Amino acid sequence: MGNLSTKTKEFIEKERRREPFQSLTKEEKEIWFLQHTGTTNDAHIDYKEDIQIPARDGYMLNATIIYPNAETKRPTLLWFTGSLFLTSNYEHIENKLREIAITCNMTVIAVSYRMEPFPTPLNDCIDAIEWAHTNAELFHSLPDEMVVCGDGFGASLVASIEQQIQHTHDFIKAICLFYPAVDPFLLTDSKRAYGEGFLLETEWLQAFYTQMTEHREPNATIAPLHGLDFSNHCPTFIMKAEFDPLRDEAILYEHKLENAGVKVLRKTEENTIHGFFAVGGLNEKQTTQIIHDIDHFLKSL
């Protein structure tokens, strides 16, 4: 397995003995992540509140607001999780979100969208973005300074959403994408090399998208790599894992954004697998550095 750490190799070997992801129930997927959360972050935050955000069809989306202190207003960072394309429940990543709130001095809102066929997850995320903008005063935020981030499927949604709303939602100043799928049915070298035996498997990825959409032809909603308009696209931070089947399509997406004149900060984290940011204990030093890299990126804008 190349230069993966002993801990990561042991983790992968252990995971090979479990049932395939596609055979797990929704509850079993969430339990899996909660079992791999890692240590609790005792970093001080002044405020945390569990809330609900209304979607356009009346459904209430669960969300959590975190901010480090109540002294000043600050930008908002929305996070849509989706590592391993298993769950949008963010409990397993809350420790990292606390670190982001403190390091970047931002109000962080984590939102659990519905993992249902398109366009429901896209609409849920857009509704959450608009709600956070409209209600910024309620949680000590600046309404016109928002960053939208996601990991896994959440990152894929954020990439698609930015293309859709780039001309109407100019309060979004940047997006951050952690190992996104930007063309899930595209066969790449990284899918050939790491599509089996490295936690996220191509078979599961394609089974997931088969459940989510009837479309197989390339289109920007399902596959943001095929977007045509990047003329008002905001600056973008893209983080990839070296041993991730999604790595190569993310590289193609970086090139497409850069060729369109979009400011891009791209990083490939060596010796990592898909989902490492969310799975506690695998690459903690790199995870901490990534949070600082986000902070530097946002301060550079």
PDB file of N, CA and C in Angstrom, residues 133-222:
ATOM      1  N   HIS A 133     -27.775  33.154   5.338  1.00  0.00           N
ATOM      2  CA  HIS A 133     -27.549  34.532   4.892  1.00  0.00           C
ATOM      3  C   HIS A 133     -28.617  35.468   5.457  1.00  0.00           C
ATOM      4  N   THR A 134     -29.862  35.056   5.382  1.00  0.00           N
ATOM      5  CA  THR A 134     -30.978  35.899   5.834  1.00  0.00           C
ATOM      6  C   THR A 134     -30.966  36.087   7.341  1.00  0.00           C
ATOM      7  N   ASN A 135     -30.537  35.066   8.073  1.00  0.00           N
ATOM      8  CA  ASN A 135     -30.621  35.089   9.541  1.00  0.00           C
ATOM      9  C   ASN A 135     -29.268  35.274  10.220  1.00  0.00           C
ATOM     10  N   ALA A 136     -28.310  35.836   9.514  1.00  0.00           N
ATOM     11  CA  ALA A 136     -26.959  35.975  10.054  1.00  0.00           C
ATOM     12  C   ALA A 136     -26.926  36.717  11.390  1.00  0.00           C
ATOM     13  N   GLU A 137     -27.790  37.702  11.552  1.00  0.00           N
ATOM     14  CA  GLU A 137     -27.784  38.494  12.784  1.00  0.00           C
ATOM     15  C   GLU A 137     -28.100  37.645  14.017  1.00  0.00           C
ATOM     16  N   LEU A 138     -28.810  36.552  13.829  1.00  0.00           N
ATOM     17  CA  LEU A 138     -29.209  35.717  14.957  1.00  0.00           C
ATOM     18  C   LEU A 138     -28.032  35.012  15.609  1.00  0.00           C
ATOM     19  N   PHE A 139     -26.959  34.832  14.845  1.00  0.00           N
ATOM     20  CA  PHE A 139     -25.822  34.087  15.417  1.00  0.00           C
ATOM     21  C   PHE A 139     -24.501  34.836  15.208  1.00  0.00           C
ATOM     22  N   HIS A 140     -24.567  36.146  15.368  1.00  0.00           N
ATOM     23  CA  HIS A 140     -23.361  36.987  15.381  1.00  0.00           C
ATOM     24  C   HIS A 140     -22.512  36.818  14.120  1.00  0.00           C
ATOM     25  N   SER A 141     -23.140  36.837  12.955  1.00  0.00           N
ATOM     26  CA  SER A 141     -22.406  36.659  11.709  1.00  0.00           C
ATOM     27  C   SER A 141     -22.584  37.842  10.783  1.00  0.00           C
ATOM     28  N   LEU A 142     -21.637  37.969   9.871  1.00  0.00           N
ATOM     29  CA  LEU A 142     -21.698  38.986   8.832  1.00  0.00           C
ATOM     30  C   LEU A 142     -22.421  38.385   7.631  1.00  0.00           C
ATOM     31  N   PRO A 143     -23.554  38.923   7.225  1.00  0.00           N
ATOM     32  CA  PRO A 143     -24.376  38.283   6.197  1.00  0.00           C
ATOM     33  C   PRO A 143     -23.722  38.191   4.831  1.00  0.00           C
ATOM     34  N   ASP A 144     -22.791  39.093   4.543  1.00  0.00           N
ATOM     35  CA  ASP A 144     -22.207  39.128   3.199  1.00  0.00           C
ATOM     36  C   ASP A 144     -20.809  38.529   3.137  1.00  0.00           C
ATOM     37  N   GLU A 145     -20.457  37.726   4.143  1.00  0.00           N
ATOM     38  CA  GLU A 145     -19.161  37.039   4.142  1.00  0.00           C
ATOM     39  C   GLU A 145     -19.378  35.582   4.525  1.00  0.00           C
ATOM     40  N   MET A 146     -19.612  34.758   3.525  1.00  0.00           N
ATOM     41  CA  MET A 146     -19.900  33.349   3.768  1.00  0.00           C
ATOM     42  C   MET A 146     -18.944  32.467   2.987  1.00  0.00           C
ATOM     43  N   VAL A 147     -18.558  31.359   3.621  1.00  0.00           N
ATOM     44  CA  VAL A 147     -17.753  30.321   2.988  1.00  0.00           C
ATOM     45  C   VAL A 147     -18.568  29.037   3.065  1.00  0.00           C
ATOM     46  N   VAL A 148     -18.584  28.267   1.983  1.00  0.00           N
ATOM     47  CA  VAL A 148     -19.345  27.024   1.953  1.00  0.00           C
ATOM     48  C   VAL A 148     -18.379  25.868   1.687  1.00  0.00           C
ATOM     49  N   CYS A 149     -18.446  24.849   2.536  1.00  0.00           N
ATOM     50  CA  CYS A 149     -17.492  23.750   2.473  1.00  0.00           C
ATOM     51  C   CYS A 149     -18.212  22.408   2.513  1.00  0.00           C
ATOM     52  N   GLY A 150     -17.536  21.382   2.056  1.00  0.00           N
ATOM     53  CA  GLY A 150     -18.084  20.039   2.144  1.00  0.00           C
ATOM     54  C   GLY A 150     -17.001  19.002   1.981  1.00  0.00           C
ATOM     55  N   ASP A 151     -17.299  17.790   2.436  1.00  0.00           N
ATOM     56  CA  ASP A 151     -16.385  16.671   2.224  1.00  0.00           C
ATOM     57  C   ASP A 151     -17.151  15.521   1.575  1.00  0.00           C
ATOM     58  N   GLY A 152     -16.469  14.780   0.698  1.00  0.00           N
ATOM     59  CA  GLY A 152     -17.113  13.671   0.017  1.00  0.00           C
ATOM     60  C   GLY A 152     -18.290  14.133  -0.820  1.00  0.00           C
ATOM     61  N   PHE A 153     -19.440  13.505  -0.608  1.00  0.00           N
ATOM     62  CA  PHE A 153     -20.631  13.880  -1.360  1.00  0.00           C
ATOM     63  C   PHE A 153     -21.023  15.319  -1.066  1.00  0.00           C
ATOM     64  N   GLY A 154     -20.800  15.775   0.165  1.00  0.00           N
ATOM     65  CA  GLY A 154     -21.070  17.168   0.489  1.00  0.00           C
ATOM     66  C   GLY A 154     -20.251  18.115  -0.369  1.00  0.00           C
ATOM     67  N   ALA A 155     -18.983  17.773  -0.634  1.00  0.00           N
ATOM     68  CA  ALA A 155     -18.140  18.595  -1.503  1.00  0.00           C
ATOM     69  C   ALA A 155     -18.658  18.578  -2.932  1.00  0.00           C
ATOM     70  N   SER A 156     -19.143  17.431  -3.379  1.00  0.00           N
ATOM     71  CA  SER A 156     -19.700  17.335  -4.729  1.00  0.00           C
ATOM     72  C   SER A 156     -20.905  18.257  -4.876  1.00  0.00           C
ATOM     73  N   LEU A 157     -21.755  18.288  -3.840  1.00  0.00           N
ATOM     74  CA  LEU A 157     -22.917  19.169  -3.866  1.00  0.00           C
ATOM     75  C   LEU A 157     -22.501  20.632  -3.892  1.00  0.00           C
ATOM     76  N   VAL A 158     -21.516  20.988  -3.085  1.00  0.00           N
ATOM     77  CA  VAL A 158     -21.057  22.378  -3.031  1.00  0.00           C
ATOM     78  C   VAL A 158     -20.516  22.817  -4.388  1.00  0.00           C
ATOM     79  N   ALA A 159     -19.755  21.947  -5.054  1.00  0.00           N
ATOM     80  CA  ALA A 159     -19.224  22.280  -6.376  1.00  0.00           C
ATOM     81  C   ALA A 159     -20.358  22.530  -7.366  1.00  0.00           C
ATOM     82  N   SER A 160     -21.373  21.688  -7.339  1.00  0.00           N
ATOM     83  CA  SER A 160     -22.514  21.853  -8.238  1.00  0.00           C
ATOM     84  C   SER A 160     -23.309  23.108  -7.906  1.00  0.00           C
ATOM     85  N   ILE A 161     -23.509  23.348  -6.610  1.00  0.00           N
ATOM     86  CA  ILE A 161     -24.288  24.511  -6.173  1.00  0.00           C
ATOM     87  C   ILE A 161     -23.622  25.815  -6.590  1.00  0.00           C
ATOM     88  N   GLU A 162     -22.316  25.912  -6.428  1.00  0.00           N
ATOM     89  CA  GLU A 162     -21.621  27.146  -6.770  1.00  0.00           C
ATOM     90  C   GLU A 162     -21.803  27.477  -8.256  1.00  0.00           C
ATOM     91  N   GLN A 163     -21.792  26.472  -9.108  1.00  0.00           N
ATOM     92  CA  GLN A 163     -22.031  26.738 -10.526  1.00  0.00           C
ATOM     93  C   GLN A 163     -23.449  27.262 -10.756  1.00  0.00           C
ATOM     94  N   GLN A 164     -24.400  26.761  -9.982  1.00  0.00           N
ATOM     95  CA  GLN A 164     -25.796  27.157 -10.176  1.00  0.00           C
ATOM     96  C   GLN A 164     -26.086  28.571  -9.678  1.00  0.00           C
ATOM     97  N   ILE A 165     -25.453  28.961  -8.568  1.00  0.00           N
ATOM     98  CA  ILE A 165     -25.842  30.216  -7.913  1.00  0.00           C
ATOM     99  C   ILE A 165     -24.754  31.284  -7.962  1.00  0.00           C
ATOM    100  N   GLN A 166     -23.719  31.070  -8.762  1.00  0.00           N
ATOM    101  CA  GLN A 166     -22.580  31.998  -8.780  1.00  0.00           C
ATOM    102  C   GLN A 166     -22.967  33.425  -9.159  1.00  0.00           C
ATOM    103  N   HIS A 167     -24.030  33.590  -9.938  1.00  0.00           N
ATOM    104  CA  HIS A 167     -24.416  34.925 -10.405  1.00  0.00           C
ATOM    105  C   HIS A 167     -25.459  35.596  -9.505  1.00  0.00           C
ATOM    106  N   THR A 168     -25.989  34.859  -8.544  1.00  0.00           N
ATOM    107  CA  THR A 168     -27.070  35.402  -7.710  1.00  0.00           C
ATOM    108  C   THR A 168     -26.729  35.453  -6.223  1.00  0.00           C
ATOM    109  N   HIS A 169     -25.701  34.754  -5.801  1.00  0.00           N
ATOM    110  CA  HIS A 169     -25.360  34.671  -4.378  1.00  0.00           C
ATOM    111  C   HIS A 169     -23.923  35.143  -4.169  1.00  0.00           C
ATOM    112  N   ASP A 170     -23.689  36.431  -4.427  1.00  0.00           N
ATOM    113  CA  ASP A 170     -22.318  36.927  -4.369  1.00  0.00           C
ATOM    114  C   ASP A 170     -21.806  37.102  -2.946  1.00  0.00           C
ATOM    115  N   PHE A 171     -22.636  36.794  -1.949  1.00  0.00           N
ATOM    116  CA  PHE A 171     -22.161  36.822  -0.562  1.00  0.00           C
ATOM    117  C   PHE A 171     -21.295  35.598  -0.241  1.00  0.00           C
ATOM    118  N   ILE A 172     -21.269  34.606  -1.133  1.00  0.00           N
ATOM    119  CA  ILE A 172     -20.370  33.460  -0.948  1.00  0.00           C
ATOM    120  C   ILE A 172     -19.000  33.858  -1.466  1.00  0.00           C
ATOM    121  N   LYS A 173     -18.046  33.958  -0.566  1.00  0.00           N
ATOM    122  CA  LYS A 173     -16.715  34.475  -0.909  1.00  0.00           C
ATOM    123  C   LYS A 173     -15.733  33.371  -1.312  1.00  0.00           C
ATOM    124  N   ALA A 174     -16.000  32.127  -0.901  1.00  0.00           N
ATOM    125  CA  ALA A 174     -15.098  31.022  -1.232  1.00  0.00           C
ATOM    126  C   ALA A 174     -15.810  29.710  -0.954  1.00  0.00           C
ATOM    127  N   ILE A 175     -15.339  28.663  -1.608  1.00  0.00           N
ATOM    128  CA  ILE A 175     -15.801  27.316  -1.271  1.00  0.00           C
ATOM    129  C   ILE A 175     -14.585  26.436  -1.003  1.00  0.00           C
ATOM    130  N   CYS A 176     -14.781  25.418  -0.168  1.00  0.00           N
ATOM    131  CA  CYS A 176     -13.729  24.449   0.143  1.00  0.00           C
ATOM    132  C   CYS A 176     -14.259  23.055  -0.136  1.00  0.00           C
ATOM    133  N   LEU A 177     -13.531  22.306  -0.943  1.00  0.00           N
ATOM    134  CA  LEU A 177     -13.955  20.980  -1.360  1.00  0.00           C
ATOM    135  C   LEU A 177     -12.942  19.940  -0.883  1.00  0.00           C
ATOM    136  N   PHE A 178     -13.397  19.016  -0.049  1.00  0.00           N
ATOM    137  CA  PHE A 178     -12.541  17.939   0.440  1.00  0.00           C
ATOM    138  C   PHE A 178     -12.895  16.661  -0.307  1.00  0.00           C
ATOM    139  N   TYR A 179     -11.962  16.165  -1.060  1.00  0.00           N
ATOM    140  CA  TYR A 179     -12.089  14.959  -1.893  1.00  0.00           C
ATOM    141  C   TYR A 179     -13.482  14.794  -2.514  1.00  0.00           C
ATOM    142  N   PRO A 180     -13.831  15.701  -3.446  1.00  0.00           N
ATOM    143  CA  PRO A 180     -15.158  15.631  -4.080  1.00  0.00           C
ATOM    144  C   PRO A 180     -15.204  14.615  -5.218  1.00  0.00           C
ATOM    145  N   ALA A 181     -16.395  14.116  -5.514  1.00  0.00           N
ATOM    146  CA  ALA A 181     -16.654  13.393  -6.760  1.00  0.00           C
ATOM    147  C   ALA A 181     -17.230  14.401  -7.732  1.00  0.00           C
ATOM    148  N   VAL A 182     -16.507  14.717  -8.789  1.00  0.00           N
ATOM    149  CA  VAL A 182     -16.983  15.719  -9.741  1.00  0.00           C
ATOM    150  C   VAL A 182     -17.358  15.083 -11.085  1.00  0.00           C
ATOM    151  N   ASP A 183     -17.118  13.778 -11.229  1.00  0.00           N
ATOM    152  CA  ASP A 183     -17.599  13.012 -12.380  1.00  0.00           C
ATOM    153  C   ASP A 183     -17.616  11.539 -11.963  1.00  0.00           C
ATOM    154  N   PRO A 184     -18.638  11.134 -11.199  1.00  0.00           N
ATOM    155  CA  PRO A 184     -18.600   9.825 -10.530  1.00  0.00           C
ATOM    156  C   PRO A 184     -18.527   8.624 -11.457  1.00  0.00           C
ATOM    157  N   PHE A 185     -18.982   8.765 -12.707  1.00  0.00           N
ATOM    158  CA  PHE A 185     -18.959   7.619 -13.622  1.00  0.00           C
ATOM    159  C   PHE A 185     -17.747   7.647 -14.556  1.00  0.00           C
ATOM    160  N   LEU A 186     -16.879   8.650 -14.401  1.00  0.00           N
ATOM    161  CA  LEU A 186     -15.656   8.726 -15.202  1.00  0.00           C
ATOM    162  C   LEU A 186     -14.629   7.727 -14.673  1.00  0.00           C
ATOM    163  N   LEU A 187     -14.053   6.927 -15.565  1.00  0.00           N
ATOM    164  CA  LEU A 187     -13.024   5.969 -15.166  1.00  0.00           C
ATOM    165  C   LEU A 187     -11.656   6.628 -15.303  1.00  0.00           C
ATOM    166  N   THR A 188     -10.937   6.752 -14.198  1.00  0.00           N
ATOM    167  CA  THR A 188      -9.633   7.410 -14.171  1.00  0.00           C
ATOM    168  C   THR A 188      -8.572   6.444 -13.671  1.00  0.00           C
ATOM    169  N   ASP A 189      -7.321   6.862 -13.777  1.00  0.00           N
ATOM    170  CA  ASP A 189      -6.221   6.026 -13.285  1.00  0.00           C
ATOM    171  C   ASP A 189      -6.340   5.807 -11.779  1.00  0.00           C
ATOM    172  N   SER A 190      -6.746   6.841 -11.039  1.00  0.00           N
ATOM    173  CA  SER A 190      -6.842   6.673  -9.584  1.00  0.00           C
ATOM    174  C   SER A 190      -7.979   5.727  -9.212  1.00  0.00           C
ATOM    175  N   LYS A 191      -9.044   5.689 -10.010  1.00  0.00           N
ATOM    176  CA  LYS A 191     -10.114   4.723  -9.741  1.00  0.00           C
ATOM    177  C   LYS A 191      -9.639   3.303 -10.035  1.00  0.00           C
ATOM    178  N   ARG A 192      -8.834   3.159 -11.064  1.00  0.00           N
ATOM    179  CA  ARG A 192      -8.279   1.837 -11.360  1.00  0.00           C
ATOM    180  C   ARG A 192      -7.328   1.388 -10.256  1.00  0.00           C
ATOM    181  N   ALA A 193      -6.530   2.310  -9.762  1.00  0.00           N
ATOM    182  CA  ALA A 193      -5.499   1.954  -8.783  1.00  0.00           C
ATOM    183  C   ALA A 193      -6.040   1.796  -7.369  1.00  0.00           C
ATOM    184  N   TYR A 194      -7.002   2.661  -6.985  1.00  0.00           N
ATOM    185  CA  TYR A 194      -7.431   2.711  -5.585  1.00  0.00           C
ATOM    186  C   TYR A 194      -8.931   2.469  -5.416  1.00  0.00           C
ATOM    187  N   GLY A 195      -9.585   1.988  -6.460  1.00  0.00           N
ATOM    188  CA  GLY A 195     -11.029   1.775  -6.405  1.00  0.00           C
ATOM    189  C   GLY A 195     -11.451   0.537  -5.651  1.00  0.00           C
ATOM    190  N   GLU A 196     -10.500  -0.201  -5.143  1.00  0.00           N
ATOM    191  CA  GLU A 196     -10.799  -1.375  -4.325  1.00  0.00           C
ATOM    192  C   GLU A 196      -9.704  -1.537  -3.282  1.00  0.00           C
ATOM    193  N   GLY A 197     -10.120  -1.720  -2.032  1.00  0.00           N
ATOM    194  CA  GLY A 197      -9.159  -1.967  -0.970  1.00  0.00           C
ATOM    195  C   GLY A 197      -8.621  -0.740  -0.267  1.00  0.00           C
ATOM    196  N   PHE A 198      -9.181   0.454  -0.551  1.00  0.00           N
ATOM    197  CA  PHE A 198      -8.723   1.686   0.090  1.00  0.00           C
ATOM    198  C   PHE A 198      -9.897   2.445   0.709  1.00  0.00           C
ATOM    199  N   LEU A 199     -10.811   1.712   1.295  1.00  0.00           N
ATOM    200  CA  LEU A 199     -11.973   2.205   2.038  1.00  0.00           C
ATOM    201  C   LEU A 199     -13.106   2.649   1.114  1.00  0.00           C
ATOM    202  N   LEU A 200     -12.933   3.761   0.380  1.00  0.00           N
ATOM    203  CA  LEU A 200     -13.968   4.134  -0.593  1.00  0.00           C
ATOM    204  C   LEU A 200     -13.752   3.294  -1.846  1.00  0.00           C
ATOM    205  N   GLU A 201     -14.750   2.523  -2.218  1.00  0.00           N
ATOM    206  CA  GLU A 201     -14.595   1.636  -3.367  1.00  0.00           C
ATOM    207  C   GLU A 201     -15.493   2.089  -4.516  1.00  0.00           C
ATOM    208  N   THR A 202     -14.976   1.938  -5.722  1.00  0.00           N
ATOM    209  CA  THR A 202     -15.694   2.384  -6.911  1.00  0.00           C
ATOM    210  C   THR A 202     -17.058   1.712  -7.028  1.00  0.00           C
ATOM    211  N   GLU A 203     -17.129   0.440  -6.660  1.00  0.00           N
ATOM    212  CA  GLU A 203     -18.402  -0.276  -6.736  1.00  0.00           C
ATOM    213  C   GLU A 203     -19.460   0.392  -5.866  1.00  0.00           C
ATOM    214  N   TRP A 204     -19.076   0.793  -4.645  1.00  0.00           N
ATOM    215  CA  TRP A 204     -20.017   1.480  -3.758  1.00  0.00           C
ATOM    216  C   TRP A 204     -20.368   2.859  -4.304  1.00  0.00           C
ATOM    217  N   LEU A 205     -19.375   3.573  -4.813  1.00  0.00           N
ATOM    218  CA  LEU A 205     -19.606   4.916  -5.341  1.00  0.00           C
ATOM    219  C   LEU A 205     -20.632   4.879  -6.472  1.00  0.00           C
ATOM    220  N   GLN A 206     -20.470   3.949  -7.382  1.00  0.00           N
ATOM    221  CA  GLN A 206     -21.394   3.873  -8.508  1.00  0.00           C
ATOM    222  C   GLN A 206     -22.766   3.368  -8.074  1.00  0.00           C
ATOM    223  N   ALA A 207     -22.801   2.479  -7.084  1.00  0.00           N
ATOM    224  CA  ALA A 207     -24.097   2.039  -6.550  1.00  0.00           C
ATOM    225  C   ALA A 207     -24.823   3.214  -5.904  1.00  0.00           C
ATOM    226  N   PHE A 208     -24.077   4.058  -5.200  1.00  0.00           N
ATOM    227  CA  PHE A 208     -24.664   5.233  -4.555  1.00  0.00           C
ATOM    228  C   PHE A 208     -25.289   6.163  -5.594  1.00  0.00           C
ATOM    229  N   TYR A 209     -24.538   6.495  -6.632  1.00  0.00           N
ATOM    230  CA  TYR A 209     -25.059   7.429  -7.630  1.00  0.00           C
ATOM    231  C   TYR A 209     -26.181   6.809  -8.453  1.00  0.00           C
ATOM    232  N   THR A 210     -26.178   5.496  -8.608  1.00  0.00           N
ATOM    233  CA  THR A 210     -27.278   4.833  -9.286  1.00  0.00           C
ATOM    234  C   THR A 210     -28.581   5.016  -8.510  1.00  0.00           C
ATOM    235  N   GLN A 211     -28.474   5.041  -7.172  1.00  0.00           N
ATOM    236  CA  GLN A 211     -29.645   5.279  -6.325  1.00  0.00           C
ATOM    237  C   GLN A 211     -30.079   6.741  -6.369  1.00  0.00           C
ATOM    238  N   MET A 212     -29.120   7.636  -6.587  1.00  0.00           N
ATOM    239  CA  MET A 212     -29.391   9.069  -6.482  1.00  0.00           C
ATOM    240  C   MET A 212     -29.917   9.701  -7.758  1.00  0.00           C
ATOM    241  N   THR A 213     -29.660   9.080  -8.911  1.00  0.00           N
ATOM    242  CA  THR A 213     -30.056   9.706 -10.165  1.00  0.00           C
ATOM    243  C   THR A 213     -30.307   8.660 -11.241  1.00  0.00           C
ATOM    244  N   GLU A 214     -31.188   8.993 -12.169  1.00  0.00           N
ATOM    245  CA  GLU A 214     -31.436   8.121 -13.311  1.00  0.00           C
ATOM    246  C   GLU A 214     -30.485   8.443 -14.456  1.00  0.00           C
ATOM    247  N   HIS A 215     -29.771   9.564 -14.358  1.00  0.00           N
ATOM    248  CA  HIS A 215     -28.938  10.032 -15.464  1.00  0.00           C
ATOM    249  C   HIS A 215     -27.566   9.346 -15.438  1.00  0.00           C
ATOM    250  N   ARG A 216     -27.109   8.919 -16.581  1.00  0.00           N
ATOM    251  CA  ARG A 216     -25.758   8.382 -16.718  1.00  0.00           C
ATOM    252  C   ARG A 216     -24.911   9.265 -17.632  1.00  0.00           C
ATOM    253  N   GLU A 217     -25.575  10.071 -18.454  1.00  0.00           N
ATOM    254  CA  GLU A 217     -24.824  10.958 -19.325  1.00  0.00           C
ATOM    255  C   GLU A 217     -24.263  12.113 -18.496  1.00  0.00           C
ATOM    256  N   PRO A 218     -23.102  12.635 -18.872  1.00  0.00           N
ATOM    257  CA  PRO A 218     -22.490  13.732 -18.102  1.00  0.00           C
ATOM    258  C   PRO A 218     -23.384  14.963 -18.063  1.00  0.00           C
ATOM    259  N   ASN A 219     -23.592  15.505 -16.884  1.00  0.00           N
ATOM    260  CA  ASN A 219     -24.293  16.782 -16.738  1.00  0.00           C
ATOM    261  C   ASN A 219     -23.777  17.462 -15.485  1.00  0.00           C
ATOM    262  N   ALA A 220     -23.826  18.779 -15.479  1.00  0.00           N
ATOM    263  CA  ALA A 220     -23.165  19.549 -14.429  1.00  0.00           C
ATOM    264  C   ALA A 220     -23.799  19.370 -13.058  1.00  0.00           C
ATOM    265  N   THR A 221     -25.047  18.952 -12.993  1.00  0.00           N
ATOM    266  CA  THR A 221     -25.691  18.755 -11.701  1.00  0.00           C
ATOM    267  C   THR A 221     -25.088  17.566 -10.971  1.00  0.00           C
ATOM    268  N   ILE A 222     -24.939  16.457 -11.658  1.00  0.00           N
ATOM    269  CA  ILE A 222     -24.380  15.248 -11.062  1.00  0.00           C
ATOM    270  C   ILE A 222     -22.862  15.257 -11.131  1.00  0.00           C
TER     271      ILE A 222
END
